[in-house]
Amino acid sequence: FLAARMKRDYPQNYPPNGGLTISVVPLISQVVGDVRLALYVLLGAVGLVLLIACGNVANLLLSRAAIRQKEMAVRAAVGASRGRIIRQLLTEAVLLAALGGVLGLALAIAAVKSLSTFGPANIPRLTEVGIDGRVLAFTFVIALITGVVFGLVPALRGAGLRLNDRLGEGGRGGVGTGAFGLGHQQLRKLLIAAEIALSLVLLIGAGLLVRSYQRITSANPGFDPTNVLSFRLALPGFRYKTP
């Protein structure tokens, strides 16, 4: 409808055959191109890496809690309440998560600056790439949740055991034995299995990506592209009246 109306109102700007048409393209697609699918794939890969990192942190916190059974038993023996022990473990876990988030933010800022400085010049608007506030907030929330959840699990389980059990397990080393150690050992095995599965998914995806890239670069286009260029030129209609 718009094309027919423009042709009727401005016939001098249209060729006799009426070959001109009107197309509407979203502004973001016009600026950055069709990269949404590739960005979603990249986001999925980053999410898997984040899950693997969270699994590693959780495994380390569980191992640390199992090793510190005797320490927690001694604290309870000298009068520390269950709530106080839980608050201590949670504070340590949240502090570790916050320090990790700050370190990750510093690395992200340095990586973005390096990408803007040394990145390929053919990537559109590369100099405008920055750290989005929503992504930053999401990352910090994930870090804090990981610290709280996997700091709370060993804290509740350790505080719920009887004092004699904790002292007895602590005297024997306690790691991987008894009620406390057995549950932690099973959870740690589950986390390790999940990390291995996610790592395999990333490795398989990376291998398929490299293989696809090799096939694309080695494909025969049907002509010799050496020193061949392409370009688009818009001719002014007031100088060139006919096709």
XYZ file of C-alpha atoms in Angstrom:
243
model
C 0.000 0.000 0.000
C 2.748 2.459 0.942
C 4.765 1.655 -2.176
C 1.728 2.170 -4.449
C 0.898 5.449 -2.752
C 4.471 6.749 -3.001
C 4.571 5.803 -6.671
C 1.297 7.657 -7.283
C 2.367 10.809 -5.374
C 5.951 10.929 -6.667
C 5.980 9.315 -10.135
C 9.124 11.213 -11.165
C 11.192 9.303 -8.572
C 10.078 5.836 -9.684
C 11.227 3.921 -12.774
C 8.627 3.104 -15.445
C 8.591 -0.597 -14.566
C 7.767 0.191 -10.918
C 10.509 -2.080 -9.596
C 11.048 -0.167 -6.364
C 9.539 -1.571 -3.160
C 9.459 -0.580 0.497
C 10.812 -2.881 3.187
C 10.796 -2.353 6.958
C 13.754 -3.615 8.980
C 14.144 -3.318 12.772
C 16.728 -0.714 13.712
C 18.777 -3.135 15.800
C 18.991 -5.557 12.849
C 20.021 -2.716 10.539
C 22.794 -1.630 12.924
C 24.293 -4.904 14.131
C 22.971 -7.389 11.565
C 21.445 -10.805 12.181
C 23.511 -11.807 15.211
C 20.732 -12.651 17.673
C 21.038 -16.426 17.259
C 24.817 -16.337 17.596
C 24.531 -14.223 20.737
C 22.033 -16.654 22.218
C 24.444 -19.523 21.566
C 27.237 -17.535 23.192
C 24.970 -16.722 26.150
C 24.222 -20.421 26.592
C 27.933 -21.260 26.580
C 28.649 -18.546 29.143
C 25.780 -19.840 31.282
C 27.267 -23.343 31.256
C 30.657 -21.962 32.293
C 28.932 -20.066 35.119
C 27.199 -23.258 36.269
C 30.510 -25.127 36.252
C 32.111 -22.356 38.309
C 29.214 -22.438 40.796
C 29.592 -26.206 41.061
C 33.301 -25.852 41.783
C 32.637 -23.255 44.482
C 29.959 -25.429 46.043
C 32.258 -28.447 46.054
C 35.034 -26.462 47.716
C 32.657 -25.118 50.378
C 31.357 -28.617 51.141
C 34.895 -30.007 51.374
C 35.929 -27.159 53.646
C 32.912 -27.706 55.889
C 33.652 -31.411 56.185
C 37.256 -30.713 57.166
C 36.185 -28.167 59.804
C 33.887 -30.517 61.739
C 36.219 -30.693 64.712
C 36.565 -26.906 64.794
C 32.783 -26.477 64.838
C 32.501 -29.117 67.565
C 35.018 -27.282 69.742
C 33.146 -24.004 69.231
C 29.916 -25.698 70.248
C 31.601 -27.262 73.280
C 32.734 -23.884 74.594
C 29.256 -22.424 74.307
C 28.650 -21.345 70.709
C 25.005 -21.746 69.777
C 23.726 -23.361 66.603
C 22.638 -19.981 65.225
C 26.054 -18.460 65.871
C 27.833 -21.258 64.014
C 25.408 -20.945 61.088
C 25.926 -17.165 60.940
C 29.696 -17.623 60.945
C 29.670 -20.093 58.068
C 27.204 -17.975 56.103
C 29.287 -14.845 56.644
C 32.404 -16.616 55.391
C 30.572 -17.966 52.326
C 29.014 -14.596 51.425
C 32.362 -12.845 51.906
C 34.055 -15.312 49.560
C 31.273 -14.853 47.003
C 31.526 -11.047 47.213
C 35.318 -11.094 46.799
C 34.956 -13.430 43.837
C 32.368 -11.126 42.279
C 34.614 -8.078 42.685
C 37.564 -9.933 41.156
C 35.383 -11.118 38.270
C 34.170 -7.564 37.685
C 37.750 -6.299 37.484
C 38.655 -9.014 34.991
C 35.528 -8.266 32.947
C 36.365 -4.544 32.736
C 39.910 -5.336 31.629
C 38.660 -7.861 29.049
C 36.123 -5.413 27.592
C 38.754 -2.695 27.276
C 41.131 -5.134 25.573
C 38.372 -6.227 23.184
C 37.577 -2.631 22.247
C 41.251 -1.842 21.707
C 42.519 -4.944 19.931
C 39.296 -6.382 18.453
C 38.665 -6.713 14.704
C 37.700 -3.469 13.006
C 34.907 -5.109 10.957
C 32.721 -5.768 14.029
C 30.053 -3.035 14.065
C 30.033 -0.644 17.056
C 32.756 -2.565 18.850
C 33.909 0.564 20.655
C 30.460 0.885 22.264
C 30.637 -2.537 23.916
C 30.463 -2.259 27.686
C 29.311 -3.996 30.854
C 25.539 -3.919 31.122
C 24.134 -3.085 34.547
C 21.477 -5.802 34.391
C 24.025 -8.476 33.528
C 26.288 -7.222 36.299
C 23.448 -7.349 38.840
C 22.461 -10.851 37.663
C 26.042 -12.093 38.084
C 26.337 -10.683 41.600
C 22.986 -12.214 42.573
C 24.082 -15.619 41.273
C 27.374 -15.326 43.186
C 25.597 -14.420 46.430
C 22.985 -17.165 46.003
C 25.737 -19.711 45.412
C 27.560 -18.571 48.539
C 24.419 -18.541 50.686
C 22.950 -21.846 49.487
C 26.117 -23.900 49.566
C 27.254 -22.213 52.752
C 23.895 -22.843 54.412
C 23.696 -26.555 53.552
C 26.870 -27.607 55.444
C 26.098 -25.107 58.210
C 22.649 -26.548 58.879
C 23.828 -30.121 58.577
C 26.831 -29.584 60.814
C 24.886 -27.623 63.415
C 22.179 -30.297 63.492
C 24.541 -33.108 64.512
C 24.991 -33.995 68.141
C 28.094 -32.697 69.846
C 29.440 -36.178 70.608
C 29.062 -37.206 66.967
C 30.914 -34.146 65.735
C 33.731 -34.564 68.245
C 34.016 -38.261 67.444
C 34.073 -37.678 63.670
C 36.507 -34.814 64.078
C 38.848 -36.997 66.104
C 38.854 -39.629 63.355
C 39.401 -37.095 60.593
C 35.697 -37.064 59.736
C 35.996 -36.468 56.013
C 33.733 -38.869 54.121
C 32.718 -40.813 57.265
C 29.728 -40.721 59.557
C 26.405 -39.085 58.890
C 27.924 -35.700 58.159
C 30.646 -36.955 55.835
C 28.471 -39.474 53.989
C 25.883 -36.898 52.965
C 28.550 -34.464 51.877
C 30.365 -37.162 49.934
C 27.209 -38.016 47.995
C 26.499 -34.354 47.268
C 30.084 -33.782 46.158
C 29.877 -36.772 43.808
C 26.668 -35.341 42.359
C 28.311 -31.943 41.821
C 31.351 -33.528 40.174
C 29.122 -35.536 37.838
C 27.208 -32.372 36.905
C 30.445 -30.475 36.240
C 31.745 -33.264 34.007
C 28.461 -33.374 32.074
C 28.430 -29.601 31.522
C 32.099 -29.651 30.513
C 31.393 -32.367 27.946
C 28.551 -30.283 26.497
C 30.898 -27.305 26.154
C 33.670 -29.393 24.602
C 31.305 -31.030 22.097
C 29.823 -27.640 21.164
C 33.280 -26.111 20.738
C 34.385 -29.045 18.572
C 31.324 -28.736 16.339
C 31.899 -24.990 16.045
C 35.524 -25.471 14.983
C 34.511 -28.163 12.509
C 31.808 -25.939 11.004
C 34.269 -23.067 10.684
C 36.774 -25.302 8.918
C 34.129 -26.460 6.458
C 33.001 -22.905 5.735
C 36.533 -21.646 5.122
C 37.388 -24.626 2.905
C 34.168 -24.566 0.840
C 34.550 -23.929 -2.884
C 32.466 -20.835 -3.861
C 32.672 -21.695 -7.574
C 35.024 -18.822 -8.451
C 38.401 -17.467 -7.438
C 37.756 -14.868 -4.697
C 41.356 -13.604 -4.652
C 41.484 -9.798 -4.973
C 37.726 -9.710 -5.695
C 35.693 -6.969 -4.001
C 31.992 -6.184 -3.824
C 30.270 -2.911 -3.057
C 26.899 -1.192 -3.251
C 26.401 2.175 -4.961
C 23.270 4.359 -4.828
C 22.952 6.651 -7.904
C 21.088 9.962 -7.530
C 17.768 9.863 -9.336
C 17.887 13.473 -10.557
C 20.997 12.685 -12.665
C 20.099 9.185 -13.880
C 16.481 9.284 -15.060
C 16.258 5.803 -16.569
C 17.504 2.372 -15.500
